[in-house]
CSV table of C-alpha atoms and ligand atoms in Angstrom, one decimal:
chain,number,residue,atom,x,y,z
A,11,MET,CA,15.7,-5.9,8.8
A,12,LEU,CA,12.0,-6.7,8.6
A,13,ASN,CA,10.6,-5.2,5.4
A,14,ILE,CA,6.9,-5.8,4.9
A,15,VAL,CA,4.9,-4.9,1.8
A,16,LEU,CA,1.3,-4.5,2.8
A,17,PHE,CA,-0.6,-5.1,-0.3
A,18,GLY,CA,-4.3,-5.0,-1.3
A,19,PRO,CA,-7.0,-3.1,-3.1
A,20,PRO,CA,-8.2,0.4,-2.1
A,21,GLY,CA,-10.0,0.2,1.2
A,22,SER,CA,-8.7,-3.3,2.1
A,23,GLY,CA,-7.3,-1.9,5.4
A,24,LYS,CA,-3.6,-1.4,4.6
A,25,GLY,CA,-3.3,1.9,6.5
A,26,THR,CA,-5.4,0.6,9.4
A,27,GLN,CA,-3.2,-2.5,9.8
A,28,ALA,CA,0.0,-0.7,9.1
A,29,GLU,CA,-0.6,1.5,12.1
A,30,LYS,CA,-0.8,-1.5,14.4
A,31,LEU,CA,2.2,-3.3,12.8
A,32,ILE,CA,4.5,-0.3,13.2
A,33,LYS,CA,3.7,-0.2,16.9
A,34,LYS,CA,4.3,-3.9,17.4
A,35,TYR,CA,7.5,-4.2,15.4
A,36,SER,CA,8.9,-0.6,15.6
A,37,LEU,CA,8.9,-0.3,11.8
A,38,THR,CA,9.0,2.9,9.7
A,39,HIS,CA,5.7,3.4,7.9
A,40,ILE,CA,6.0,4.5,4.2
A,41,SER,CA,2.7,5.2,2.6
A,42,THR,CA,2.9,6.7,-0.9
A,43,GLY,CA,-0.7,7.8,-0.6
A,44,ASP,CA,0.1,9.8,2.6
A,45,LEU,CA,3.2,11.2,1.0
A,46,LEU,CA,1.3,12.4,-2.0
A,47,ARG,CA,-1.5,13.8,0.1
A,48,SER,CA,1.1,15.9,2.1
A,49,GLU,CA,2.3,17.3,-1.2
A,50,VAL,CA,-1.3,18.1,-2.2
A,51,ALA,CA,-1.9,19.8,1.2
A,52,ALA,CA,1.3,21.8,0.8
A,53,GLN,CA,0.3,22.8,-2.7
A,54,THR,CA,3.7,22.0,-4.1
A,55,GLU,CA,4.1,21.7,-7.9
A,56,LEU,CA,4.2,17.9,-7.5
A,57,GLY,CA,1.1,18.0,-5.3
A,58,ILE,CA,-0.9,20.1,-7.8
A,59,GLU,CA,0.0,17.7,-10.6
A,60,ALA,CA,-0.7,14.6,-8.5
A,61,LYS,CA,-4.1,15.8,-7.2
A,62,VAL,CA,-5.6,15.8,-10.7
A,63,ILE,CA,-4.5,12.2,-11.2
A,64,MET,CA,-5.5,11.0,-7.7
A,65,ASP,CA,-9.0,12.6,-8.0
A,66,LYS,CA,-9.5,10.4,-11.1
A,67,GLY,CA,-8.3,7.3,-9.3
A,68,GLU,CA,-5.4,6.8,-11.7
A,69,LEU,CA,-1.8,6.1,-10.7
A,70,VAL,CA,0.8,8.8,-10.3
A,71,SER,CA,3.9,8.2,-12.5
A,72,ASP,CA,6.4,5.5,-11.4
A,73,LYS,CA,9.2,8.1,-11.6
A,74,ILE,CA,7.5,10.4,-9.0
A,75,VAL,CA,6.7,7.7,-6.5
A,76,ILE,CA,10.0,5.8,-6.8
A,77,GLY,CA,11.8,9.2,-6.2
A,78,MET,CA,9.7,9.6,-3.0
A,79,ILE,CA,10.6,6.1,-1.8
A,80,GLU,CA,14.3,6.7,-2.5
A,81,ASN,CA,14.3,9.8,-0.3
A,82,LYS,CA,12.5,8.0,2.5
A,83,LEU,CA,14.9,5.1,2.5
A,84,LYS,CA,17.8,7.5,2.7
A,85,GLU,CA,16.2,9.3,5.6
A,86,HIS,CA,15.4,6.2,7.6
A,87,GLY,CA,17.9,3.6,6.5
A,88,GLY,CA,19.4,1.4,9.2
A,89,GLY,CA,16.3,1.0,11.5
A,90,PRO,CA,14.5,-2.3,12.3
A,91,GLY,CA,12.7,-2.2,9.0
A,92,PHE,CA,9.9,-0.7,6.9
A,93,ILE,CA,6.2,-1.2,6.1
A,94,PHE,CA,5.5,-0.2,2.5
A,95,ASP,CA,1.8,0.7,2.3
A,96,GLY,CA,0.3,1.2,-1.2
A,97,PHE,CA,3.7,0.7,-2.8
A,98,PRO,CA,4.7,-1.0,-5.1
A,99,ARG,CA,1.6,-0.7,-7.3
A,100,THR,CA,3.2,-1.6,-10.7
A,101,VAL,CA,5.7,-4.2,-11.7
A,102,GLU,CA,8.2,-1.4,-12.5
A,103,GLN,CA,7.8,-0.1,-8.9
A,104,ALA,CA,8.4,-3.6,-7.5
A,105,ARG,CA,11.6,-4.0,-9.5
A,106,GLU,CA,12.9,-0.6,-8.4
A,107,LEU,CA,12.0,-1.4,-4.8
A,108,ARG,CA,14.2,-4.5,-5.1
A,109,ASN,CA,17.0,-2.5,-6.5
A,110,LEU,CA,16.8,0.2,-3.9
A,111,LEU,CA,16.7,-2.3,-1.0
A,112,THR,CA,19.6,-4.2,-2.5
A,113,ASP,CA,21.6,-0.9,-2.5
A,114,HIS,CA,20.8,-0.7,1.3
A,115,GLY,CA,21.9,-4.3,1.8
A,116,THR,CA,18.4,-5.6,2.5
A,117,LYS,CA,15.3,-7.0,0.7
A,118,VAL,CA,11.6,-7.4,1.0
A,119,SER,CA,10.9,-9.9,3.7
A,120,MET,CA,7.3,-10.6,2.9
A,121,VAL,CA,4.3,-9.4,1.0
A,122,ILE,CA,1.0,-9.6,2.9
A,123,SER,CA,-1.9,-9.2,0.6
A,124,LEU,CA,-5.3,-8.3,2.2
A,125,GLN,CA,-8.2,-10.0,0.4
A,126,VAL,CA,-11.5,-8.1,0.4
A,127,GLU,CA,-14.1,-8.2,-2.3
A,128,ARG,CA,-15.3,-5.1,-4.3
A,129,GLU,CA,-18.7,-4.7,-2.6
A,130,GLU,CA,-17.1,-4.4,0.9
A,131,LEU,CA,-14.4,-2.0,-0.5
A,132,MET,CA,-17.1,0.2,-2.0
A,133,LYS,CA,-19.0,0.2,1.3
A,134,ARG,CA,-16.0,1.1,3.4
A,135,LEU,CA,-14.7,3.9,1.2
A,136,VAL,CA,-18.1,5.5,0.4
A,137,LYS,CA,-18.7,5.7,4.2
A,138,ARG,CA,-15.2,7.2,4.8
A,139,GLY,CA,-15.9,9.7,2.0
A,140,GLU,CA,-19.1,10.8,3.7
A,141,GLU,CA,-17.4,11.1,7.1
A,142,THR,CA,-14.1,12.8,6.0
A,143,GLY,CA,-14.7,14.3,2.6
A,144,ARG,CA,-11.5,12.7,1.2
A,145,SER,CA,-11.8,13.8,-2.4
A,146,ASP,CA,-11.1,10.4,-4.1
A,147,ASP,CA,-13.7,8.6,-1.8
A,148,ASN,CA,-16.7,9.0,-4.1
A,149,ALA,CA,-18.5,6.1,-5.8
A,150,GLU,CA,-17.2,6.9,-9.3
A,151,THR,CA,-13.5,7.4,-8.3
A,152,ILE,CA,-13.5,4.4,-5.9
A,153,SER,CA,-14.8,2.2,-8.7
A,154,ASN,CA,-12.0,3.4,-11.0
A,155,ARG,CA,-9.4,2.9,-8.2
A,156,ILE,CA,-10.5,-0.7,-7.9
A,157,ASP,CA,-10.4,-1.2,-11.7
A,158,VAL,CA,-6.9,0.4,-11.8
A,159,TYR,CA,-5.9,-2.0,-9.0
A,160,GLU,CA,-7.1,-5.0,-10.9
A,161,ARG,CA,-5.5,-3.9,-14.2
A,162,GLN,CA,-2.2,-2.4,-13.1
A,163,THR,CA,-1.5,-3.6,-9.5
A,164,ILE,CA,-2.6,-7.3,-9.5
A,165,PRO,CA,0.3,-8.2,-11.8
A,166,VAL,CA,2.7,-7.2,-8.9
A,167,THR,CA,1.4,-10.3,-7.1
A,168,TYR,CA,2.5,-12.6,-9.9
A,169,TYR,CA,6.0,-10.9,-9.7
A,170,TYR,CA,6.2,-11.8,-5.9
A,171,ASP,CA,4.6,-15.2,-6.4
A,172,LYS,CA,7.8,-16.2,-8.2
A,173,THR,CA,9.8,-15.4,-5.0
A,174,LYS,CA,7.5,-17.3,-2.7
A,175,ILE,CA,7.2,-14.4,-0.2
A,176,HIS,CA,3.6,-13.5,-1.1
A,177,HIS,CA,1.0,-14.3,1.6
A,178,PRO,CA,-2.7,-13.7,1.0
A,179,VAL,CA,-4.7,-12.9,4.2
A,180,GLU,CA,-8.4,-12.7,4.6
A,181,GLY,CA,-9.2,-8.9,5.1
A,182,ILE,CA,-12.8,-9.2,6.2
A,183,GLY,CA,-13.9,-9.2,9.9
A,184,LYS,CA,-12.9,-7.3,13.0
A,185,ILE,CA,-9.8,-5.2,12.7
A,186,ASP,CA,-8.1,-7.0,15.6
A,187,GLU,CA,-8.9,-10.4,14.2
A,188,ILE,CA,-7.3,-9.4,10.9
A,189,PHE,CA,-4.3,-8.1,12.7
A,190,LYS,CA,-3.9,-11.4,14.5
A,191,ARG,CA,-3.9,-13.2,11.1
A,192,ILE,CA,-1.2,-10.8,9.9
A,193,VAL,CA,0.9,-11.3,13.0
A,194,ASP,CA,0.7,-15.1,12.6
A,195,VAL,CA,2.1,-14.7,9.1
A,196,VAL,CA,4.9,-12.3,10.2
A,197,GLU,CA,5.9,-14.6,13.1
A,198,LYS,CA,6.1,-17.6,10.9
A,199,ASN,CA,8.1,-15.9,8.1
A,200,LYS,CA,10.3,-13.3,9.7
B,16,AP5,P1,-3.7,5.4,-1.2
B,16,AP5,O1,-3.7,6.5,-0.2
B,16,AP5,O2,-2.6,4.4,-1.2
B,16,AP5,O3,-5.2,4.8,-1.2
B,16,AP5,P2,-5.7,3.3,-1.6
B,16,AP5,O4,-4.8,2.2,-1.6
B,16,AP5,O5,-6.5,3.6,-2.8
B,16,AP5,O6,-6.7,3.1,-0.5
B,16,AP5,P3,-6.7,3.5,1.0
B,16,AP5,O7,-5.4,3.9,1.5
B,16,AP5,O8,-7.8,4.5,1.1
B,16,AP5,O9,-7.2,2.1,1.7
B,16,AP5,P4,-6.4,1.2,2.7
B,16,AP5,O10,-6.3,-0.2,2.1
B,16,AP5,O11,-5.2,1.8,3.3
B,16,AP5,O12,-7.6,1.0,3.8
B,16,AP5,P5,-7.7,1.9,5.1
B,16,AP5,O13,-7.0,1.2,6.2
B,16,AP5,O14,-7.5,3.3,4.9
B,16,AP5,O15,-3.6,6.0,-2.7
B,16,AP5,C1,-4.4,7.1,-3.1
B,16,AP5,C2,-4.0,7.5,-4.5
B,16,AP5,O16,-2.6,8.0,-4.5
B,16,AP5,C3,-4.0,6.4,-5.6
B,16,AP5,O17,-5.3,6.3,-6.1
B,16,AP5,C4,-3.0,7.0,-6.6
B,16,AP5,O18,-3.6,8.0,-7.4
B,16,AP5,C5,-1.9,7.6,-5.7
B,16,AP5,N1,-0.9,6.6,-5.3
B,16,AP5,C6,-0.6,6.1,-4.1
B,16,AP5,N2,0.4,5.3,-4.1
B,16,AP5,C7,0.8,5.2,-5.4
B,16,AP5,C8,1.8,4.4,-6.0
B,16,AP5,N3,2.6,3.6,-5.4
B,16,AP5,N4,1.9,4.6,-7.4
B,16,AP5,C9,1.1,5.4,-8.1
B,16,AP5,N5,0.1,6.2,-7.5
B,16,AP5,C10,0.0,6.1,-6.2
B,16,AP5,O19,-9.3,1.6,5.4
B,16,AP5,C11,-10.3,2.1,4.5
B,16,AP5,C12,-11.6,2.4,5.4
B,16,AP5,O20,-12.1,1.1,5.8
B,16,AP5,C13,-11.3,3.2,6.6
B,16,AP5,O21,-12.4,4.1,6.9
B,16,AP5,C14,-11.2,2.2,7.7
B,16,AP5,O22,-11.5,2.7,9.0
B,16,AP5,C15,-12.1,1.1,7.3
B,16,AP5,N6,-11.7,-0.3,7.7
B,16,AP5,C16,-10.5,-0.8,7.8
B,16,AP5,N7,-10.5,-2.1,8.1
B,16,AP5,C17,-11.8,-2.4,8.3
B,16,AP5,C18,-12.5,-3.6,8.7
B,16,AP5,N8,-11.8,-4.7,9.0
B,16,AP5,N9,-13.8,-3.6,8.7
B,16,AP5,C19,-14.5,-2.4,8.4
B,16,AP5,N10,-13.9,-1.3,8.0
B,16,AP5,C20,-12.6,-1.2,8.0
């Protein structure tokens, strides 16, 4: 199986590039952000609880997101592979992902980490907030999402550095150019 973790700060283009990768490699897309937003839209108990946390730009508990991933792996196990978008975001989530994939007889093939600086992230997400009204795309929450990424999520890269499957990719430029850089990494390492 080809299991790709698409990693990077808020607004770095994980969702945009995941869409293109799933088409090229027939992978199943698992985005914890999308899963949580579906719960919010359906106004489930979990969604109501998660919305308060997401609107502050903080992380939803490891237990909740790991449970979601577990369900998705059960649903789609056995296909060509997965793209994990926005997960793992803590070292605990990274450890649990390894355990869950081991249970399915597979592992993370590579971690592709999009590199984009804060100013560009702010610009992209403020623009999207104005266009779509996404409730966590306002300057204050975006800024906190980036702080949370630096504090709680960057340590995940040190976890993967040890296994030598972590590949930083420049995330600035045209979407197709970035996609080509990612495909080059996938082809060399799959
Ligand atoms: P989530 O939905 O994962 O959001 P995020 O990671 O904060 O950021 P985005 O998904 O908005 O950015 P992206 O990197 O996918 O970029 P995109 O392609 O969309 O998480 C939301 C919240 O859910 C979290 O804050 C947290 O509360 C909770 N959550 C989610 N997962 C969790 C987890 N594992 N644990 C705990 N809590 C969790 O692009 C952004 C914009 O830029 C778009 O408008 C796009 O068109 C544009 N764009 C893309 N590429 C380019 C380019 N090359 N040039 C110019 N613009 C571009």
